[in-house]
Amino acid sequence: MLDTDTTQWDAIVIGSGMGGMAAAAALSNVGQKVLLLEKHHTPGGLTHSFSRNGFSWDVGIHYLSGLAPDDRDREMLDWLSDTPIELVSLGSVYDILHIGSAEPLALSRPFEAQERDLKDRFPDQADAIEAWTRALRAARETFFKIIPTRAMPEFAGDILDWWNRRAIQKWCARTTKEVIDDITDDPELAAVMAAQWGDHGGRPSKASFAMHALISASYLQSGSWYPVGGSPAFADHILPTIAKQGGETRSGVHVTELLFDEDAVVGVRTDDGTEIRAKAVISDIGARETVDHLLPETCGHQDWIAGIRALPSSIAHYTLFLGFEGDVEAAGATRANHWIYPTGETDVIWTAAPDAPPPCMVASFGSIKNPAHDPGPEGRHMGQFIVWSDWSGVEPWADLDPDERGDDYADFKRRAENTLMAQFRHHFPELAKLVVYRELATPLSTVTFTGHRKGAFYGLDVTPERVMCDGLRASTPIPGLFLAGQDVASPGIPGALWGGLLAAACVDPKVLRHFRY
């Protein structure tokens, strides 16, 4: 039985991740009445947290860049928030690299400090290190020139791309590996330069260097930050902006299709048959997921749809969520993340789950980054041990509901959990003694919470083709339909933030007045 929501909405936003919240709050701030719909019971997307046995973990945040007090992203975040989110600096050292048998290398900011650190480690590579810094700066600036085209009419964006064509070809069209190979032939230095690729999910041999530079250099520019109170702070501070303008956030609402009036999108239909209409619909569930799951086959625009489907998905991941009791900092936990590559190779993922040791791992200890965390008398803290992977390990169970995966999947998870715990124990032996709780999430968990194809944590892969794809503009060729989130801009929370802002600006140009260029 069809039911119609008769409320007069200016815009509907599907998905309450950072991009969806940003789009909804930006439109609310310029006077629009917005309905934000979330499939799951908790809004926030990958900024949500979950709890087990008295421990709570922030799912998608390990540190944030671009949020220093005078940064543009910080100003935009404050504008979207009903009250400003309090953010704390994680200090000058933000990552620690463990590459092969070499001594751990602390990465510190700003650019000049990192140059000195690298020159101390690689004294005969001074010219290459200086060239690397120049490349990071130049490629990052080039990417900033591309981002505005995602909210421009196609002809205007094409003109801007043509004007910047030399820089785009030099930095966007080449991979991270190609740029590094031009700079140095020292394998350990090359590994250091590529090591943080997990921050955007693009392997060095596949990722556009401009995307790698955008993310890696952002920590050098502004440092690393963490929300006081953890990742739920984003929803806690942004969603009230929507409500105060007459909007609403509804959780547990699954949108199954878009409503059309001739060739224009005019609303959504949910899984219980309810039809909700609006002047504009913004999808924050991912570009590929939008065209695969919300559009009817008869909607036309097949060239655009084919272009989206031609873009590959990013990497998947396994996460071992750890609960500790005791003095974790004395046992080796740090606010900086640890990137571990036991073989010395960095362009690697785990393809031999569940039993073979992973070739790449990241350890992050969120609770000691959050000054609002109360460890209590037991000294309770939380950490995550992350492994980047492909999809093949869990593919046999991909089409089954969770309660239908059976004993063989439970055995797979148990073995994978044991493998990761053995690796954590090897690299952090004293911390491992403090573990009192552990739980493994596989790429199937990512599908459950994001809907992303093949468990892609970052949505679409950050290839040169994705970076230069005209089909990822926020305003789609289908009237009334807009895209938000990571796929429009760049991976991660700051990228999703801008994906949402660009979508909102396409719906209502008044949003542009609040941008700082």
Coordinates of C-alpha atoms in Angstrom, one line a residue, residues 37 61 67 144 156 225 236 238 257 326 331 349 442 444 453 474 494 508:
L37 CA 17.2 10.0 5.5
I61 CA 38.0 8.4 12.1
L67 CA 41.0 21.6 10.6
F144 CA 42.3 22.4 -5.5
A156 CA 32.7 26.2 -17.5
W225 CA 43.2 16.7 14.7
D236 CA 25.7 15.8 17.6
I238 CA 25.5 19.3 12.7
E257 CA 14.2 4.1 -5.6
G326 CA 45.8 -0.9 32.0
A331 CA 52.8 -0.2 27.0
I349 CA 47.2 -5.5 0.3
T442 CA 35.4 -7.9 7.6
L444 CA 31.1 -7.5 4.6
R453 CA 30.2 -2.3 -3.7
A474 CA 27.7 17.2 -8.0
P494 CA 37.2 16.5 4.8
D508 CA 21.0 26.6 -4.1

